[in-house]
mmCIF file of C-alpha atoms in Angstrom:
data_model
loop_
_atom_site.group_PDB
_atom_site.id
_atom_site.type_symbol
_atom_site.label_atom_id
_atom_site.label_comp_id
_atom_site.label_asym_id
_atom_site.label_seq_id
_atom_site.Cartn_x
_atom_site.Cartn_y
_atom_site.Cartn_z
ATOM 1 C CA UNK A 153 117.315 131.150 125.909
ATOM 2 C CA UNK A 154 120.293 131.954 128.103
ATOM 3 C CA UNK A 155 120.738 135.569 129.128
ATOM 4 C CA UNK A 156 123.897 137.030 127.641
ATOM 5 C CA UNK A 157 125.239 140.487 128.416
ATOM 6 C CA UNK A 158 128.513 142.340 128.498
ATOM 7 C CA UNK A 159 130.423 142.351 131.757
ATOM 8 C CA UNK A 160 132.703 145.205 132.844
ATOM 9 C CA UNK A 161 134.765 142.568 134.635
ATOM 10 C CA UNK A 162 135.790 140.851 131.417
ATOM 11 C CA UNK A 163 137.890 142.394 128.707
ATOM 12 C CA UNK A 164 136.049 142.798 125.435
ATOM 13 C CA UNK A 165 137.286 140.744 122.500
ATOM 14 C CA UNK A 166 139.614 142.640 120.114
ATOM 15 C CA UNK A 167 138.171 143.570 116.744
ATOM 16 C CA UNK A 168 139.986 141.651 114.036
ATOM 17 C CA UNK A 169 138.644 143.730 111.157
ATOM 18 C CA UNK A 170 138.861 147.387 112.074
ATOM 19 C CA UNK A 171 139.279 148.617 108.512
ATOM 20 C CA UNK A 172 136.022 149.196 106.548
ATOM 21 C CA UNK A 173 137.405 147.551 103.444
ATOM 22 C CA UNK A 174 138.514 144.509 105.413
ATOM 23 C CA UNK A 175 134.875 143.674 106.097
ATOM 24 C CA UNK A 176 134.497 142.870 102.437
ATOM 25 C CA UNK A 177 137.146 140.191 102.611
ATOM 26 C CA UNK A 178 136.792 137.694 99.778
ATOM 27 C CA UNK A 179 138.378 134.305 99.498
ATOM 28 C CA UNK A 180 138.380 132.519 96.149
ATOM 29 C CA UNK A 181 137.312 128.899 96.145
ATOM 30 C CA UNK A 182 138.818 127.169 93.122
ATOM 31 C CA UNK A 183 137.031 124.214 91.607
ATOM 32 C CA UNK A 184 139.813 123.754 89.063
ATOM 33 C CA UNK A 185 143.439 122.695 89.254
ATOM 34 C CA UNK A 186 145.894 125.512 89.954
ATOM 35 C CA UNK A 187 149.642 125.970 89.764
ATOM 36 C CA UNK A 188 151.648 125.643 92.970
ATOM 37 C CA UNK A 189 152.833 128.917 94.483
ATOM 38 C CA UNK A 190 156.503 129.573 95.180
ATOM 39 C CA UNK A 191 158.966 132.265 94.224
ATOM 40 C CA UNK A 192 162.383 131.793 92.643
ATOM 41 C CA UNK A 193 165.093 133.919 91.028
ATOM 42 C CA UNK A 194 163.939 133.645 87.420
ATOM 43 C CA UNK A 195 160.901 135.811 88.192
ATOM 44 C CA UNK A 196 163.262 138.765 88.550
ATOM 45 C CA UNK A 197 163.552 138.792 84.746
ATOM 46 C CA UNK A 198 160.000 140.058 84.391
ATOM 47 C CA UNK A 199 159.123 143.591 83.325
ATOM 48 C CA UNK A 200 155.708 144.736 84.511
ATOM 49 C CA UNK A 201 153.018 146.412 82.475
ATOM 50 C CA UNK A 202 149.498 146.668 83.753
ATOM 51 C CA UNK A 203 146.789 148.106 85.932
ATOM 52 C CA UNK A 204 146.682 148.087 89.743
ATOM 53 C CA UNK A 205 145.813 144.778 91.385
ATOM 54 C CA UNK A 206 142.198 143.900 92.180
ATOM 55 C CA UNK A 207 140.040 140.838 92.611
ATOM 56 C CA UNK A 208 138.910 138.881 89.578
ATOM 57 C CA UNK A 209 135.300 139.317 88.389
ATOM 58 C CA UNK A 210 132.676 137.059 89.871
ATOM 59 C CA UNK A 211 132.074 134.579 88.399
ATOM 60 C CA UNK A 212 134.875 134.008 85.889
ATOM 61 C CA UNK A 213 136.131 131.365 83.476
ATOM 62 C CA UNK A 214 139.569 129.803 83.844
ATOM 63 C CA UNK A 215 141.456 126.738 82.647
ATOM 64 C CA UNK A 216 140.815 123.314 84.146
ATOM 65 C CA UNK A 217 144.526 122.485 83.908
ATOM 66 C CA UNK A 218 147.660 123.041 81.864
ATOM 67 C CA UNK A 219 147.510 122.961 78.083
ATOM 68 C CA UNK A 220 150.091 123.414 75.324
ATOM 69 C CA UNK A 221 150.445 123.578 71.572
ATOM 70 C CA UNK A 222 153.258 123.871 69.060
ATOM 71 C CA UNK A 223 153.584 125.608 65.692
ATOM 72 C CA UNK A 224 156.406 126.032 63.190
ATOM 73 C CA UNK A 225 156.551 129.360 61.356
ATOM 74 C CA UNK A 226 159.324 129.964 58.826
ATOM 75 C CA UNK A 227 161.521 127.342 60.477
ATOM 76 C CA UNK A 228 161.073 128.907 63.943
ATOM 77 C CA UNK A 229 159.339 126.647 66.451
ATOM 78 C CA UNK A 230 156.856 128.229 68.889
ATOM 79 C CA UNK A 231 155.606 126.278 71.913
ATOM 80 C CA UNK A 232 152.797 127.811 73.985
ATOM 81 C CA UNK A 233 152.066 126.531 77.496
ATOM 82 C CA UNK A 234 149.114 127.868 79.520
ATOM 83 C CA UNK A 235 148.044 127.230 83.106
ATOM 84 C CA UNK A 236 145.475 128.490 85.615
ATOM 85 C CA UNK A 237 147.091 130.655 88.305
ATOM 86 C CA UNK A 238 145.356 131.994 91.436
ATOM 87 C CA UNK A 239 147.797 134.845 92.074
ATOM 88 C CA UNK A 240 151.000 136.534 90.902
ATOM 89 C CA UNK A 241 153.234 134.333 93.005
ATOM 90 C CA UNK A 242 151.807 131.212 91.388
ATOM 91 C CA UNK A 243 152.252 132.824 87.963
ATOM 92 C CA UNK A 244 155.937 133.500 88.619
ATOM 93 C CA UNK A 245 156.389 129.961 89.943
ATOM 94 C CA UNK A 246 154.865 128.587 86.741
ATOM 95 C CA UNK A 247 157.170 130.790 84.646
ATOM 96 C CA UNK A 248 160.205 129.556 86.559
ATOM 97 C CA UNK A 249 159.097 125.953 86.111
ATOM 98 C CA UNK A 250 158.747 126.392 82.349
ATOM 99 C CA UNK A 251 162.109 128.162 82.192
ATOM 100 C CA UNK A 252 163.894 125.453 84.166
ATOM 101 C CA UNK A 253 162.362 122.675 82.075
ATOM 102 C CA UNK A 254 163.549 124.401 78.905
ATOM 103 C CA UNK A 255 167.107 125.003 80.146
ATOM 104 C CA UNK A 256 168.690 122.240 78.022
ATOM 105 C CA UNK A 257 167.161 123.828 74.944
ATOM 106 C CA UNK A 258 168.084 127.344 76.092
ATOM 107 C CA UNK A 259 171.723 126.305 75.898
ATOM 108 C CA UNK A 260 171.104 126.108 72.150
ATOM 109 C CA UNK A 261 171.707 129.710 70.939
ATOM 110 C CA UNK A 262 168.595 129.454 68.743
ATOM 111 C CA UNK A 263 166.301 129.044 71.777
ATOM 112 C CA UNK A 264 166.575 132.323 73.642
ATOM 113 C CA UNK A 265 163.018 133.603 74.218
ATOM 114 C CA UNK A 266 160.482 132.689 76.899
ATOM 115 C CA UNK A 267 157.824 135.353 76.385
ATOM 116 C CA UNK A 268 154.726 135.476 78.555
ATOM 117 C CA UNK A 269 151.636 137.230 79.829
ATOM 118 C CA UNK A 270 149.126 136.689 82.588
ATOM 119 C CA UNK A 271 145.760 138.094 83.612
ATOM 120 C CA UNK A 272 144.472 138.068 87.196
ATOM 121 C CA UNK A 273 141.186 139.936 87.145
ATOM 122 C CA UNK A 274 142.127 143.560 86.431
ATOM 123 C CA UNK A 275 145.803 142.890 87.099
ATOM 124 C CA UNK A 276 148.033 141.872 84.201
ATOM 125 C CA UNK A 277 151.681 141.681 83.189
ATOM 126 C CA UNK A 278 153.537 140.705 80.048
ATOM 127 C CA UNK A 279 157.139 140.411 78.933
ATOM 128 C CA UNK A 280 158.930 140.255 75.566
ATOM 129 C CA UNK A 281 162.065 138.504 76.917
ATOM 130 C CA UNK A 282 164.430 139.984 74.363
ATOM 131 C CA UNK A 283 162.091 140.197 71.373
ATOM 132 C CA UNK A 284 161.420 143.682 69.921
ATOM 133 C CA UNK A 285 159.154 145.748 72.166
ATOM 134 C CA UNK A 286 155.456 144.791 72.089
ATOM 135 C CA UNK A 287 155.976 141.986 69.551
ATOM 136 C CA UNK A 288 155.589 139.058 71.965
ATOM 137 C CA UNK A 289 154.210 139.682 75.457
ATOM 138 C CA UNK A 290 151.510 142.099 74.384
ATOM 139 C CA UNK A 291 150.123 139.849 71.599
ATOM 140 C CA UNK A 292 150.046 136.966 74.097
ATOM 141 C CA UNK A 293 148.096 139.150 76.524
ATOM 142 C CA UNK A 294 145.719 140.193 73.741
ATOM 143 C CA UNK A 295 145.034 136.534 73.007
ATOM 144 C CA UNK A 296 144.113 136.003 76.669
ATOM 145 C CA UNK A 297 141.686 138.922 76.515
ATOM 146 C CA UNK A 298 140.127 137.588 73.316
ATOM 147 C CA UNK A 299 139.684 134.118 74.827
ATOM 148 C CA UNK A 300 137.614 135.386 77.747
ATOM 149 C CA UNK A 301 139.714 133.270 80.125
ATOM 150 C CA UNK A 302 140.826 134.780 83.436
ATOM 151 C CA UNK A 303 143.310 133.890 86.192
ATOM 152 C CA UNK A 304 145.616 132.414 83.581
ATOM 153 C CA UNK A 305 149.219 132.617 82.377
ATOM 154 C CA UNK A 306 150.561 131.807 78.924
ATOM 155 C CA UNK A 307 154.266 131.276 78.201
ATOM 156 C CA UNK A 308 155.492 131.013 74.603
ATOM 157 C CA UNK A 309 158.956 129.562 73.955
ATOM 158 C CA UNK A 310 160.588 130.363 70.619
ATOM 159 C CA UNK A 311 163.324 128.333 68.949
ATOM 160 C CA UNK A 312 164.843 130.570 66.274
ATOM 161 C CA UNK A 313 164.984 128.877 62.877
ATOM 162 C CA UNK A 314 167.339 131.280 61.103
ATOM 163 C CA UNK A 315 164.734 133.390 59.296
ATOM 164 C CA UNK A 316 163.763 136.764 60.773
ATOM 165 C CA UNK A 317 159.999 137.276 60.965
ATOM 166 C CA UNK A 318 159.916 141.058 61.327
ATOM 167 C CA UNK A 319 157.801 142.901 63.894
ATOM 168 C CA UNK A 320 154.508 142.088 62.199
ATOM 169 C CA UNK A 321 155.446 138.454 61.796
ATOM 170 C CA UNK A 322 156.427 138.165 65.442
ATOM 171 C CA UNK A 323 153.147 139.713 66.592
ATOM 172 C CA UNK A 324 151.165 137.262 64.476
ATOM 173 C CA UNK A 325 153.310 134.301 65.543
ATOM 174 C CA UNK A 326 153.229 134.881 69.295
ATOM 175 C CA UNK A 327 149.610 135.992 69.342
ATOM 176 C CA UNK A 328 148.563 133.187 67.019
ATOM 177 C CA UNK A 329 150.140 130.312 68.927
ATOM 178 C CA UNK A 330 148.822 131.692 72.238
ATOM 179 C CA UNK A 331 145.309 131.966 70.783
ATOM 180 C CA UNK A 332 145.516 128.441 69.393
ATOM 181 C CA UNK A 333 146.641 127.144 72.786
ATOM 182 C CA UNK A 334 143.616 128.677 74.542
ATOM 183 C CA UNK A 335 141.055 128.131 71.790
ATOM 184 C CA UNK A 336 139.989 124.573 72.616
ATOM 185 C CA UNK A 337 141.391 124.342 76.140
ATOM 186 C CA UNK A 338 139.054 122.813 78.767
ATOM 187 C CA UNK A 339 137.662 125.544 81.020
ATOM 188 C CA UNK A 340 135.454 125.808 84.075
ATOM 189 C CA UNK A 341 133.344 128.493 85.708
ATOM 190 C CA UNK A 342 134.575 129.628 89.115
ATOM 191 C CA UNK A 343 132.253 131.336 91.583
ATOM 192 C CA UNK A 344 134.269 133.118 94.291
ATOM 193 C CA UNK A 345 133.105 132.325 97.805
ATOM 194 C CA UNK A 346 132.422 135.392 99.943
ATOM 195 C CA UNK A 347 133.091 135.005 103.647
ATOM 196 C CA UNK A 348 131.334 137.457 105.958
ATOM 197 C CA UNK A 349 133.244 139.371 108.607
ATOM 198 C CA UNK A 350 131.969 137.207 111.476
ATOM 199 C CA UNK A 351 133.167 134.036 109.787
ATOM 200 C CA UNK A 352 136.596 135.582 109.184
ATOM 201 C CA UNK A 353 136.730 136.708 112.817
ATOM 202 C CA UNK A 354 135.958 133.191 114.052
ATOM 203 C CA UNK A 355 138.672 131.767 111.778
ATOM 204 C CA UNK A 356 141.271 133.787 113.709
ATOM 205 C CA UNK A 357 139.548 133.780 117.112
ATOM 206 C CA UNK A 358 137.605 130.486 117.338
ATOM 207 C CA UNK A 359 137.029 130.768 121.102
ATOM 208 C CA UNK A 360 134.928 133.340 122.967
ATOM 209 C CA UNK A 361 135.964 134.562 126.406
ATOM 210 C CA UNK A 362 133.012 134.381 128.770
ATOM 211 C CA UNK A 363 132.110 134.175 132.445
ATOM 212 C CA UNK A 364 129.374 133.182 134.882
ATOM 213 C CA UNK A 365 128.672 134.365 138.435
ATOM 214 C CA UNK A 366 127.993 131.065 140.192
ATOM 215 C CA UNK A 367 126.788 130.298 143.737
ATOM 216 C CA UNK A 368 129.206 128.049 145.640
ATOM 217 C CA UNK A 369 126.705 125.208 145.871
ATOM 218 C CA UNK A 370 126.340 125.056 142.065
ATOM 219 C CA UNK A 371 130.035 125.068 141.147
ATOM 220 C CA UNK A 372 130.134 121.318 140.580
ATOM 221 C CA UNK A 373 127.107 121.435 138.283
ATOM 222 C CA UNK A 374 128.523 124.343 136.260
ATOM 223 C CA UNK A 375 131.953 122.712 135.933
ATOM 224 C CA UNK A 376 130.316 119.542 134.664
ATOM 225 C CA UNK A 377 128.636 121.541 131.872
ATOM 226 C CA UNK A 378 131.841 123.430 131.067
ATOM 227 C CA UNK A 379 133.659 120.136 130.601
ATOM 228 C CA UNK A 380 130.809 118.778 128.489
ATOM 229 C CA UNK A 381 131.016 121.810 126.158
ATOM 230 C CA UNK A 382 134.842 121.590 126.074
ATOM 231 C CA UNK A 383 135.494 124.957 127.705
ATOM 232 C CA UNK A 384 139.150 125.922 128.065
ATOM 233 C CA UNK A 385 141.314 128.122 130.293
ATOM 234 C CA UNK A 386 138.848 127.957 133.212
ATOM 235 C CA UNK A 387 139.636 130.380 136.052
ATOM 236 C CA UNK A 388 137.926 131.535 139.243
ATOM 237 C CA UNK A 389 137.678 134.970 140.861
ATOM 238 C CA UNK A 390 136.144 135.136 144.323
ATOM 239 C CA UNK A 391 136.131 138.941 144.411
ATOM 240 C CA UNK A 392 132.589 139.317 143.075
ATOM 241 C CA UNK A 393 131.293 141.731 145.669
ATOM 242 C CA UNK A 394 128.640 139.190 146.633
ATOM 243 C CA UNK A 395 128.824 136.654 149.430
ATOM 244 C CA UNK A 396 128.630 133.020 148.429
ATOM 245 C CA UNK A 397 129.402 133.495 144.734
ATOM 246 C CA UNK A 398 132.417 133.110 142.474
ATOM 247 C CA UNK A 399 133.076 134.411 138.956
ATOM 248 C CA UNK A 400 134.004 131.489 136.710
ATOM 249 C CA UNK A 401 135.796 132.661 133.564
ATOM 250 C CA UNK A 402 136.531 130.450 130.553
ATOM 251 C CA UNK A 403 136.868 130.193 126.796
ATOM 252 C CA UNK A 404 134.447 128.257 124.613
ATOM 253 C CA UNK A 405 133.672 127.932 120.898
ATOM 254 C CA UNK A 406 131.385 130.709 119.645
ATOM 255 C CA UNK A 407 128.838 128.303 118.253
ATOM 256 C CA UNK A 408 128.455 126.627 121.674
ATOM 257 C CA UNK A 409 127.819 129.745 123.781
ATOM 258 C CA UNK A 410 124.027 129.759 123.619
ATOM 259 C CA UNK A 411 123.701 126.000 124.119
ATOM 260 C CA UNK A 412 126.085 126.159 127.087
ATOM 261 C CA UNK A 413 124.026 128.895 128.739
ATOM 262 C CA UNK A 414 120.796 126.958 128.252
ATOM 263 C CA UNK A 415 122.364 123.744 129.580
ATOM 264 C CA UNK A 416 123.687 125.483 132.708
ATOM 265 C CA UNK A 417 120.295 127.082 133.458
ATOM 266 C CA UNK A 418 118.552 123.747 132.981
ATOM 267 C CA UNK A 419 121.010 121.801 135.137
ATOM 268 C CA UNK A 420 120.980 124.417 137.908
ATOM 269 C CA UNK A 421 117.193 124.919 137.756
ATOM 270 C CA UNK A 422 117.749 128.647 137.980
ATOM 271 C CA UNK A 423 118.966 131.520 135.818
ATOM 272 C CA UNK A 424 122.749 131.858 135.691
ATOM 273 C CA UNK A 425 123.789 134.883 133.666
ATOM 274 C CA UNK A 426 126.437 134.392 131.009
ATOM 275 C CA UNK A 427 128.785 137.354 130.559
ATOM 276 C CA UNK A 428 130.738 138.094 127.370
#
């Protein structure tokens, strides 16, 4: 195995994750379809209600794709549309998309409500969009909780039919159509993928800075190996303090460091120390 040790001549690599909590970095790997993420002005209509943001439980159940259902209650038409969303931005993009698609109907004075709720792990929001307080968004959110589905948003569009439903009727209508929409929707189990701190570091810094103190007569052999292992940014420093040697500095992929050191030692038939 190639000898590897730290060299005072080379600057140490910066630490990407200096915060303790950053070492627990988690990236979700979705096996299901998700809504596209983009922000637009309609999201400004939302009123927030919920707990602080945190990661979703592991594992969790979410929708495979978008689903919808429609019900008529006392001449009012309710259309529920649900979709898997990986984050708040995607949720707001989905809301805007639903709103824009319903614009022709919104011009009809009877169609004035696009009520919604979403759940992203412990984070949630809901909105009544003009209906009496807690008669629309909250029942939709309650239906999400009851379904056991996570990382999801449900939007319910109401077309007023001329008959007032009252607060109790609205709660039952919005909650009922949202529950019906989620009841038989295709779902999948998502297992978040945890990436360790070293993997995250290599994602941002894929190349290691390293060096070798090489005798003049072996420079050609060492350079041949550096090219073979696709080393980059190769430099030389003749101020090594030793006659007949040069410090060769370079960058190489982390996963190739050990193999490079072994190959150099084998090709040179002697031990050439590799400094990091």
